[in-house]
XYZ file of C-alpha atoms in Angstrom:
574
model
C 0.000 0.000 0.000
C 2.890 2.427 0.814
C 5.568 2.375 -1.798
C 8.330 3.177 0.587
C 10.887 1.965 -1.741
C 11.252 5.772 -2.551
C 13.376 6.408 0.428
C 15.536 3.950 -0.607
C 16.402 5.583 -3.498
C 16.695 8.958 -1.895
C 19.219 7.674 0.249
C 21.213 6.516 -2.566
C 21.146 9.948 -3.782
C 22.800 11.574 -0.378
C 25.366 8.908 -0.574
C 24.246 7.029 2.641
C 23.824 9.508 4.648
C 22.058 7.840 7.520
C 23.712 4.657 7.271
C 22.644 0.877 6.894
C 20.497 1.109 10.028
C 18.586 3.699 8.207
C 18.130 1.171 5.223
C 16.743 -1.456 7.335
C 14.135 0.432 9.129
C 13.016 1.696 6.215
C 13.109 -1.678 5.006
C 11.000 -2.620 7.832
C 8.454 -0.408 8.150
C 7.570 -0.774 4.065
C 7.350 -4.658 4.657
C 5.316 -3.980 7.533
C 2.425 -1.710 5.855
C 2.836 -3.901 3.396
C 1.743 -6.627 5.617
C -1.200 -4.464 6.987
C -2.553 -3.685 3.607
C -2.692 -7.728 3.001
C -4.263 -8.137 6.129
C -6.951 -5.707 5.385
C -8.011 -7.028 2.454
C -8.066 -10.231 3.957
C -10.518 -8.718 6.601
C -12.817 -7.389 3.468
C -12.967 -10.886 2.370
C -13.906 -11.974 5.443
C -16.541 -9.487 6.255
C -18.059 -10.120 2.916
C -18.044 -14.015 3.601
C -19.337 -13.467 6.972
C -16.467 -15.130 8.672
C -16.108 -13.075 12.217
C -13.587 -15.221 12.888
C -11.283 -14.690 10.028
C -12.220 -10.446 10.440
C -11.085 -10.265 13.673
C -8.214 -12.083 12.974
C -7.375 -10.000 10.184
C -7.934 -6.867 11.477
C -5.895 -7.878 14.744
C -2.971 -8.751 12.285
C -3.332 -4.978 10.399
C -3.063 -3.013 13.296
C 0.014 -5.213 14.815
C 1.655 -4.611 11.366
C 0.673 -0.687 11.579
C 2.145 -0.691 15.201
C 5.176 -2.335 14.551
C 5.495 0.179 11.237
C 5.034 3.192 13.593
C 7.773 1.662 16.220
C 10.654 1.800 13.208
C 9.972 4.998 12.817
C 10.332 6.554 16.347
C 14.301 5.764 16.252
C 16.252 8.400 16.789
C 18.435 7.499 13.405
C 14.785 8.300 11.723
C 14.262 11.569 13.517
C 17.695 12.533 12.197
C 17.004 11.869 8.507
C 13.709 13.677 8.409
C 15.770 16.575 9.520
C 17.991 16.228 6.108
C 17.294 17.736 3.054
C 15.455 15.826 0.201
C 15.770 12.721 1.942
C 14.112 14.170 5.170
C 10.304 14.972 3.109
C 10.098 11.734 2.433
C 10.940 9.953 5.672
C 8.457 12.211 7.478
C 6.011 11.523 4.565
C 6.720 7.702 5.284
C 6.199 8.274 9.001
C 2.687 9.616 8.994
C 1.144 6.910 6.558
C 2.590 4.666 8.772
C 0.934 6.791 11.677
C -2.180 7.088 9.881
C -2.289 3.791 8.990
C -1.638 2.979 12.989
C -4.702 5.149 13.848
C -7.096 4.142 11.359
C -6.566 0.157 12.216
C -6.732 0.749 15.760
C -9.469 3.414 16.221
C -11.634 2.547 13.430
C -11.006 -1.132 12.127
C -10.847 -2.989 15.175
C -13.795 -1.895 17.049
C -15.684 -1.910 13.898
C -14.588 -5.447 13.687
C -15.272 -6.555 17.376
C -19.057 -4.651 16.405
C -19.572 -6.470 13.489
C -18.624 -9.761 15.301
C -20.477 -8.983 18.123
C -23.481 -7.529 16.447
C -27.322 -9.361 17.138
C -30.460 -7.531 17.979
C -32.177 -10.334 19.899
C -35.717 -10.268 21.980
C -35.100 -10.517 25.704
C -37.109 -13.526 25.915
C -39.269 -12.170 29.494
C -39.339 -8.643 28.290
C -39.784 -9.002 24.695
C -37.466 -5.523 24.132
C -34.763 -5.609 22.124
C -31.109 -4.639 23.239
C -31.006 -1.218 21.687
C -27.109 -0.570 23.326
C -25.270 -2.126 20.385
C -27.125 0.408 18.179
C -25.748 3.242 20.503
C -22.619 1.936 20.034
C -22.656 1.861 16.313
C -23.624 5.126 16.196
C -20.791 5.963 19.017
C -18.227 4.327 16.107
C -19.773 6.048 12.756
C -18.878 9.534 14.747
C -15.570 8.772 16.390
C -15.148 7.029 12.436
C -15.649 10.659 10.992
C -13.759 12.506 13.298
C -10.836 9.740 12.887
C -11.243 10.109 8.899
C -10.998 13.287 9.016
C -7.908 14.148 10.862
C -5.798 11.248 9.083
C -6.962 13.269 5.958
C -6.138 16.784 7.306
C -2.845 15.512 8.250
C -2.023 14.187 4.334
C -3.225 17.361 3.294
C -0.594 18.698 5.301
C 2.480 16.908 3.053
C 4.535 18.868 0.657
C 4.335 16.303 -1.803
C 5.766 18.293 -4.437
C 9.535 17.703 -2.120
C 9.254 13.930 -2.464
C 10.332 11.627 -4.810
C 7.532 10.083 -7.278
C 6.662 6.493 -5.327
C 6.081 8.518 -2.253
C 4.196 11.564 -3.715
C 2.044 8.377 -5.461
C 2.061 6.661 -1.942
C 0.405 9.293 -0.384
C -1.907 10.054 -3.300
C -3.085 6.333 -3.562
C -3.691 6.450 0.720
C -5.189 10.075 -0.107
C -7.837 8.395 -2.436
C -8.542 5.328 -0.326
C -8.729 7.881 2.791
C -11.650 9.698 0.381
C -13.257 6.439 -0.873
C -13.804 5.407 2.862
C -15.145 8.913 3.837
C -17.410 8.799 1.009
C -18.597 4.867 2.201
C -19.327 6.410 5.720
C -22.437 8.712 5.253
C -23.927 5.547 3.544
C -23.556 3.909 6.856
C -25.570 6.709 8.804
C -28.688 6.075 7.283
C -29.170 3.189 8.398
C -27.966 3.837 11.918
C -30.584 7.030 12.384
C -33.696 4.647 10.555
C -32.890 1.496 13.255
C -32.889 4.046 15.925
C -36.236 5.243 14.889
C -37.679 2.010 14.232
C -36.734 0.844 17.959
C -37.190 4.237 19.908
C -33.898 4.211 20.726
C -34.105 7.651 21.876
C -37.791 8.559 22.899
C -41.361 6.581 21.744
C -42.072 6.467 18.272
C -45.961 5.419 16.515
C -45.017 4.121 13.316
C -46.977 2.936 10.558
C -46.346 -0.360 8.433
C -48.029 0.682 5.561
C -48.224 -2.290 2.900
C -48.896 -1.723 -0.558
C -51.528 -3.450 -2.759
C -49.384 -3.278 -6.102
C -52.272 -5.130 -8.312
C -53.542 -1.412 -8.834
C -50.530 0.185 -9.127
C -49.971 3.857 -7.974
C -46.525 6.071 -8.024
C -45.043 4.380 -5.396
C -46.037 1.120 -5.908
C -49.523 1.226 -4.837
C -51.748 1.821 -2.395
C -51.619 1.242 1.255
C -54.448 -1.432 1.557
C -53.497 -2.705 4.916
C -51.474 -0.500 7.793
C -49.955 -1.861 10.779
C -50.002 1.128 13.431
C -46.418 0.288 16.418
C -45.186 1.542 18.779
C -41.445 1.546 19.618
C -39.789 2.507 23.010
C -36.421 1.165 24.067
C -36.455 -1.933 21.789
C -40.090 -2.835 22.856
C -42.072 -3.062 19.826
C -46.086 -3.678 20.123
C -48.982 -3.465 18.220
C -50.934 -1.028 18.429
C -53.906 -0.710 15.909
C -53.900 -2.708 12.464
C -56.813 -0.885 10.048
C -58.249 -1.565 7.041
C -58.454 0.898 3.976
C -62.032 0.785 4.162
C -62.098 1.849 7.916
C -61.226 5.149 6.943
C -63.310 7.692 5.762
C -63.157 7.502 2.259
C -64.851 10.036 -0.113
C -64.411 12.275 2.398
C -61.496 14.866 1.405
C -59.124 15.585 3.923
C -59.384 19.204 3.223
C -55.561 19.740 3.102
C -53.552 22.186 0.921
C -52.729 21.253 -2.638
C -50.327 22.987 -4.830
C -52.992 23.536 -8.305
C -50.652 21.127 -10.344
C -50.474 18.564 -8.230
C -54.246 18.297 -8.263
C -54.164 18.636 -12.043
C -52.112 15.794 -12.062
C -53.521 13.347 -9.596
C -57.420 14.989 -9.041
C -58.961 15.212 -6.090
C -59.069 11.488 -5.178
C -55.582 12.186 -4.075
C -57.070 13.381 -1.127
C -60.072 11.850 -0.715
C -59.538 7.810 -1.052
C -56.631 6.972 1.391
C -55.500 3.981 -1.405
C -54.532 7.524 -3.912
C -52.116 8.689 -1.095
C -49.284 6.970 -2.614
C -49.941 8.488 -6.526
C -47.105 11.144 -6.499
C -43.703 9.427 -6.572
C -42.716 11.889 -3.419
C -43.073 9.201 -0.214
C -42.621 13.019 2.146
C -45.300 14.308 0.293
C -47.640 10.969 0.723
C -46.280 10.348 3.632
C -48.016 13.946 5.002
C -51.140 12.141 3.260
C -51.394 8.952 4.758
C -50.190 10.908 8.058
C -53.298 13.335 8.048
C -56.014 10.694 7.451
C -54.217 8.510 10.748
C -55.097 11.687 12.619
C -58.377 12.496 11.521
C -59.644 9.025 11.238
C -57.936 6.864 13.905
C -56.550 9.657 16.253
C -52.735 9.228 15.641
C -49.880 11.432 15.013
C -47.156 9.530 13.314
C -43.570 9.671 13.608
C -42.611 7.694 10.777
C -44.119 5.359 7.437
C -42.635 2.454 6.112
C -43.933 1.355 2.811
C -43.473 -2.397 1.541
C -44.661 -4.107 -1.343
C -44.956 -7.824 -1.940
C -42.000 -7.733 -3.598
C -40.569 -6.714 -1.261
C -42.483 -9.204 1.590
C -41.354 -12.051 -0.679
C -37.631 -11.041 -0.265
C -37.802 -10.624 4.068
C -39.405 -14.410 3.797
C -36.581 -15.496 1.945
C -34.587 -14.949 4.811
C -36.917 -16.176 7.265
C -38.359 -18.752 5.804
C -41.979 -19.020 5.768
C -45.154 -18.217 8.015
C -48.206 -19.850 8.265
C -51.434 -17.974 8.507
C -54.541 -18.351 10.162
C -56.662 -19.851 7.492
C -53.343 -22.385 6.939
C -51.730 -20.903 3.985
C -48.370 -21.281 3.993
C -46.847 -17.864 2.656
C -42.915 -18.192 1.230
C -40.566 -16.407 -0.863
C -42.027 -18.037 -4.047
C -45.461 -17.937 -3.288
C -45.982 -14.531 -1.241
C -46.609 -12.253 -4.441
C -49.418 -14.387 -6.236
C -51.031 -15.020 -3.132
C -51.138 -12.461 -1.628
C -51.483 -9.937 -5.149
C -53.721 -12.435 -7.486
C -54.701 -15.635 -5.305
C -56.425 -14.336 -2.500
C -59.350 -12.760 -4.385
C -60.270 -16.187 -5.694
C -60.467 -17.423 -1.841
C -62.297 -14.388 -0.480
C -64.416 -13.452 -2.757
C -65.876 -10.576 -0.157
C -63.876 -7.362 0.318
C -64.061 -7.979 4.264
C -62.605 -11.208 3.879
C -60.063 -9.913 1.790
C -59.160 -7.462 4.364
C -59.412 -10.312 6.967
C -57.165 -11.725 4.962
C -54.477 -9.421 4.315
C -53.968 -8.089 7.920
C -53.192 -11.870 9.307
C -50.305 -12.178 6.292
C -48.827 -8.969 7.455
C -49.409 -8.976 11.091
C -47.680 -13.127 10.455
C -44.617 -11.558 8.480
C -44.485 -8.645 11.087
C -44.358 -11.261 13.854
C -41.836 -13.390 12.087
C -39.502 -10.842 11.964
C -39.931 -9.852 15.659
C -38.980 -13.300 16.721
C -35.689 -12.905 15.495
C -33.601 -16.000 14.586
C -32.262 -15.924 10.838
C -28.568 -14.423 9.654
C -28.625 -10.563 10.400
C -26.262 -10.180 6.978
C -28.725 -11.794 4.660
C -31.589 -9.863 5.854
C -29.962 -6.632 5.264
C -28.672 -7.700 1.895
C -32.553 -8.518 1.441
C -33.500 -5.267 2.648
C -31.426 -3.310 0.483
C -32.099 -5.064 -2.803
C -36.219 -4.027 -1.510
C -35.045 -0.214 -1.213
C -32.644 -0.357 -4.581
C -35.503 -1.583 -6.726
C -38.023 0.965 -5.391
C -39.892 -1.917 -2.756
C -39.134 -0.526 0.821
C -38.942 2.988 1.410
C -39.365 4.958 5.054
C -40.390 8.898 5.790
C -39.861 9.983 9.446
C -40.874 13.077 10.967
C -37.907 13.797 12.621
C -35.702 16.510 10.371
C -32.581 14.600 11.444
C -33.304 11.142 10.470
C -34.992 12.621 7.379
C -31.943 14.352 6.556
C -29.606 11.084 6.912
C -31.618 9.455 4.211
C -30.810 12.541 1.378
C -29.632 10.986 -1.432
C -30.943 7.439 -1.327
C -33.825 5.393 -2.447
C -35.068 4.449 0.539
C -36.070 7.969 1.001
C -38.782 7.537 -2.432
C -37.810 10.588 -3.415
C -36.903 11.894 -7.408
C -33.008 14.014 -7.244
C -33.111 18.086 -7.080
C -30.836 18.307 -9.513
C -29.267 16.664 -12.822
C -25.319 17.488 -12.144
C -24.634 13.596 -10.769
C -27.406 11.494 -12.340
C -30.232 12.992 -14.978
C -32.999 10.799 -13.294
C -36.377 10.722 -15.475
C -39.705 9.305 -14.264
C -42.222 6.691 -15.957
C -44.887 6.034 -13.326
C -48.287 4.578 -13.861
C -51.762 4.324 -11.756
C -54.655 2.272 -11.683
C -58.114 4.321 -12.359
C -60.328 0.803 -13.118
C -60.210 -0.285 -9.510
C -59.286 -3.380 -10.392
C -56.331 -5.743 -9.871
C -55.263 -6.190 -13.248
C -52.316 -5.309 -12.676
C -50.878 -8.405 -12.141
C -51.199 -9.151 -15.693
C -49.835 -5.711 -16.658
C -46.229 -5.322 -18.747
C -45.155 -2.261 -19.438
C -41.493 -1.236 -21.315
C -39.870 1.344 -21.437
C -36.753 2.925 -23.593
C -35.166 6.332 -23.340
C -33.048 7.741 -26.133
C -31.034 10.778 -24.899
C -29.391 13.090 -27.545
C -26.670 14.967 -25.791
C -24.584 16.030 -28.757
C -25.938 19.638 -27.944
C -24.394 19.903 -24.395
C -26.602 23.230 -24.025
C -29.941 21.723 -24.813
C -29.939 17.707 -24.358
C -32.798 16.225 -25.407
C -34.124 12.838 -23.844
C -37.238 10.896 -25.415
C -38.967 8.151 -23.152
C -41.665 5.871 -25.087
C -43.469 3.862 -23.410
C -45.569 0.866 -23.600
C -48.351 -1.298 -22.196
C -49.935 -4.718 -21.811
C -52.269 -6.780 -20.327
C -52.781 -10.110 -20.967
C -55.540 -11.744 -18.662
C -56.216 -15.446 -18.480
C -60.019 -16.508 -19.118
C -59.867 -18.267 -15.716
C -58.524 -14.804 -13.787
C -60.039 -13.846 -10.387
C -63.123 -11.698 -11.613
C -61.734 -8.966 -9.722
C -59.185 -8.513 -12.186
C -60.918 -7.058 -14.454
C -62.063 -3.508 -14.268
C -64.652 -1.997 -11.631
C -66.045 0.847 -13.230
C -65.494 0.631 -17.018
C -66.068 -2.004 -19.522
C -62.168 -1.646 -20.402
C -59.112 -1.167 -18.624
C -58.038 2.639 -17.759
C -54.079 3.157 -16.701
C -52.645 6.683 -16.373
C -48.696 7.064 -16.951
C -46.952 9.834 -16.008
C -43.524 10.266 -17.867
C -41.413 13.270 -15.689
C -38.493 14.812 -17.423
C -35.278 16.230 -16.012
C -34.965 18.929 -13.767
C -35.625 22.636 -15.109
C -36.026 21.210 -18.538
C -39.323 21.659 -20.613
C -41.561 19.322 -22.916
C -40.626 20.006 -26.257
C -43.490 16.982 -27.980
C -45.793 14.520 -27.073
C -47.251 11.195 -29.568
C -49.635 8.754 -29.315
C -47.859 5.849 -31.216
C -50.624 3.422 -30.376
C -54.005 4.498 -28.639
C -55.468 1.169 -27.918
C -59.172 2.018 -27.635
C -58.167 5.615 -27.097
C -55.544 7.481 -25.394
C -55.820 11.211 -24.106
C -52.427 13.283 -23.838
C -53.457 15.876 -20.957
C -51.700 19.032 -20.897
C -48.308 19.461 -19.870
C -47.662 20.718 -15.925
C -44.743 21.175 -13.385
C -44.320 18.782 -10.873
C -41.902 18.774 -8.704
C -39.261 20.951 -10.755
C -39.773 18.983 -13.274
C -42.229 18.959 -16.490
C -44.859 16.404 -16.655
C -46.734 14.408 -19.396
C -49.844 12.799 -18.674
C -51.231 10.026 -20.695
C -54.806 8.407 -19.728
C -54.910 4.894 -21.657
C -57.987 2.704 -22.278
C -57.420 -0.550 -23.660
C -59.222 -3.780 -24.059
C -57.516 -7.544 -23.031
C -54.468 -8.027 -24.997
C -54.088 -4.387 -26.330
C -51.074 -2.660 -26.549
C -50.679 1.578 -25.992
C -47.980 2.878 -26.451
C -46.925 6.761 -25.825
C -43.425 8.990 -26.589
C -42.823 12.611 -24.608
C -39.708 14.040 -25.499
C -37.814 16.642 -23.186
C -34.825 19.288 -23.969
C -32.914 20.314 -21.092
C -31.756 23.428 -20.054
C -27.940 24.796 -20.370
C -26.346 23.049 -17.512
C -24.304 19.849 -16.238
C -25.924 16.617 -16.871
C -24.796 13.148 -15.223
C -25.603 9.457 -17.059
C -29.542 9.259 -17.494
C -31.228 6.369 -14.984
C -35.027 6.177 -15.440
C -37.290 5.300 -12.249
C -40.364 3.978 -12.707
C -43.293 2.559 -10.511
C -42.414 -0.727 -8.465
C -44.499 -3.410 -10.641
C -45.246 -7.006 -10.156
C -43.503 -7.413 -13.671
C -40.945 -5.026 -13.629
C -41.196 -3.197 -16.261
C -37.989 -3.594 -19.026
C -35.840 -0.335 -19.958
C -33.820 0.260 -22.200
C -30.933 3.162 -22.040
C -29.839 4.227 -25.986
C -27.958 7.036 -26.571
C -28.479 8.884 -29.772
C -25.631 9.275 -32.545
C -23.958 12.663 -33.180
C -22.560 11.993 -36.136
């Protein structure tokens, strides 16, 4: 990791000044951080096999190496070379890698190892609560972490770089950019730190609502939130404390909150008024101020946080778990949980109270199951996060500071401010049939961005959509209200740009572009599609951008059942 060999040649240069001593200690201390940059990596492996063993080993081994590194250099022989010119930069810059690498192995590593090895979150089996202290602790590391980071990088900073010979000056750069990639890694970490403290009331009582989305009808987010788990959380003791239906809210009747003109042009008034259109804008904090004002005129609860799940995302947790049975006997898995639970159960219960019946014993089961503890911590967070990368699991909390820990990431179901480090476009769709035919719904979706006018990029999404529905379907599949199927898509452009066009490349039975509005600094296209069984729609919007910095486009697009296929091409400038 350090390329000390530098020193050796600058010694050559002053003739031998400081002797062969000098040679071997510097001989020494590169073997050494050589050793602890081996040992290291062979604690990454370890941590990524989940091998505690093998980390703490490892990590034991790196900070030995670092010590002995750091003891070489406190001979007085050393002191006296860094005190001679040209060789003296470099044996000082030698002397704090090796210090840095001293502190960052013995402040950082190892504890972090020893938490990682030590880490459980386990039930007290009288008092049910869980022990909330190794949280505190983890949060106790991720700030002595920063502070630690920091300082080893204010002290590089410090180097005159440009007075040492090349392998050094590249030493120092290489640790430099390591020292910045494991900064950059930290934040990451905080997140989930501030969201495990809220979700156990590690520092006061929170009411938080499990909200679990019905993604059959498919809304912005995923869809809506047909059955809600309200829990408390106080010290690691989680209970239940009210578990609703959609229907035991007062739907129809409009919350009579504030809504910006646009959004209601977007979305209409059931936004507000049915608590299953809460979830329509892709903007969880915005939905989340929804779902959190019909809780408190309805059922008499302020909320401190929402987590919304999906199937999907359901399916995933029981992979980990393994399975639950429910009350009526079904056996709910990994491979089973989405038909079931998005497709199956109508068939069963035919009757909407059954249904609901139905759905609050498979969440209150997978709930339970994940109280009781009991499966590989590591999995289940690798589960978790492949939920939150693919738009499944997503959390709002009321407190400014957790809220503020999860800027930047998906779990926060939020669209970027800004274009500089990713031009993130939109394709989201909703269910206005009140059915759930979405389960048989495909939609695609390809983006062609023309950026050979840097001022004024231009990115095209088309879209298109499917159902196919099998004669022997759950009745309920098929639409509610209309004799055909009605799905709105809502295609957002990048930040500050405009919509320059707008086709209809197939209308199905008919397909109304609405007028173009702002949403969320961004412009918005509205299609409202009717189609029949086995119809395809298909729509185009095209955007220009304005003069600016743009980073590689992503598109985001509702959570479906069947994800929906995209396809990234980037137009030819010559």
């Amino acid at each position: 990791m350090i390329a000390v060999a530098a020193v050796v040649l600058a010694l050559a240069v002053v003739g031998g000044l400081a002797g062969r001593k000098l040679f071997d200690d510097v001989d020494h201390v590169r073997a050494e951080l050589e050793s602890a940059r081996s040992d290291l990596a062979a604690g990454q492996a370890a941590l990524q096999a989940d091998d505690d063993a093998a980390l703490l080993a490892s990590v034991g081994a790196a900070a030995a190496a670092a010590d002995r590194a750091v003891s070489e250099t406190g001979d007085p022989l050393w002191k006296f070379g860094e005190s001679v010119p040209l060789l003296g930069e470099n044996l000082h810059a030698v002397r704090v890698l090796a210090e840095s690498a001293q502190t960052l192995t013995t402040e950082v590593a190892a504890p972090a190892a020893s938490l990682v090895a030590e880490f459980d979150l386990v039930a007290d089996p009288v008092t049910g609560a869980y022990d909330v202290s190794v949280i505190r602790e983890a949060r106790k590391l991720s700030a002595t972490a920063q502070a630690v980071l920091d300082e080893v990088a204010a002290n590089l900073h410090e180097l005159d770089t440009e007075a040492t010979a090349d392998p050094v000056t590249d030493a120092v750069d290489e640790f430099s950019s390591l020292l910045d990639s494991a900064r950059a890694t930290l934040p990451s970490v905080q997140p989930g730190l501030a969201v495990a403290s809220m979700m156990l009331g590690v520092d006061a009582p929170k009411t938080i609502d499990l909200a679990f989305m019905n993604s059959a009808e498919a809304s912005g987010l995923g869809g809506g939130p047909s059955a809600q788990i309200l829990v408390s959380a106080d010290q690691g003791r989680i209970s239940i404390l009210q578990q609703p239906a959609s229907t035991d809210f007062r739907n129809t009747v409009d919350l009579a909150i504030p809504v910006d003109e646009s959004v209601r042009q977007l979305y209409d008034s059931i936004l507000t008024d049915n608590i299953n259109a809460s979830t329509s804008r892709p903007d969880l904090p915005y939905s989340a101020g929804i779902i959190d004002a019909w809780w408190q005129r309805d059922m008499g609860a302020k909320l401190d946080g929402i987590v919304l799940a999906d199937p999907m995302a359901l399916a995933a947790i029981l992979a980990v778990t393994g399975p639950v049975t429910l009350p009526d006997g079904t056996t709910l898995d990994a491979t089973n949980a989405v038909p079931i639970l998005l497709n199956e159960a109508y068939s069963r219960y035919p009757e909407p109270e059954a249904q609901d019946a139905f759905f609050k014993a498979a969440a209150a089961s997978v709930f339970q199951r994940l109280l009781e503890g009991g499966f590989e911590l590591r999995p289940m967070f690798d589960a978790i996060a492949g939920a939150v990368d693919g738009g499944h699991l997503m959390l709002w909390s009321a407190d400014p500071a957790v809220q503020s820990a999860l800027d930047g990431s998906r779990l926060q179901g939020t669209l970027p401010t800004g274009n500089a480090e990713a031009t993130v476009l939109g394709v989201y769709f909703r269910d206005r049939s009140s059915s759930k035919g979405d389960f048989y719904l495909h939609t695609d979706a390809t983006v062609t961005t023309n950026s050979c006018d840097p001022q004024a990029p231009t990115y095209t999404v088309d879209v298109s959509l499917r159902r196919d529905v099998p004669a022997d379907a759950p009745e309920i599949a098929y639409s509610q209200l209309y004799d055909f199927w009605r799905t709105e898509v809502f295609v957002y452009g990048p930040v500050g740009g405009s919509a320059a066009s707008t086709a209809v490349t197939a209308p199905a039975l008919d397909t109304v572009v609405d007028p173009t509005v702002a949403d969320l600094g961004r412009p918005v296209v509205k299609f409202t599609v009717d189609a029949d069984n086995g119809q395809e729609a298909a729509v185009s919007a095209t955007f220009v951008g304005v003069p600016g910095t743009y980073g590689p486009t992503e598109l985001r697009t509702t959570p479906m059942i069947n994800a929906t296929t995209v396809t990234m091409v980037e137009a030819d400038c010559g």
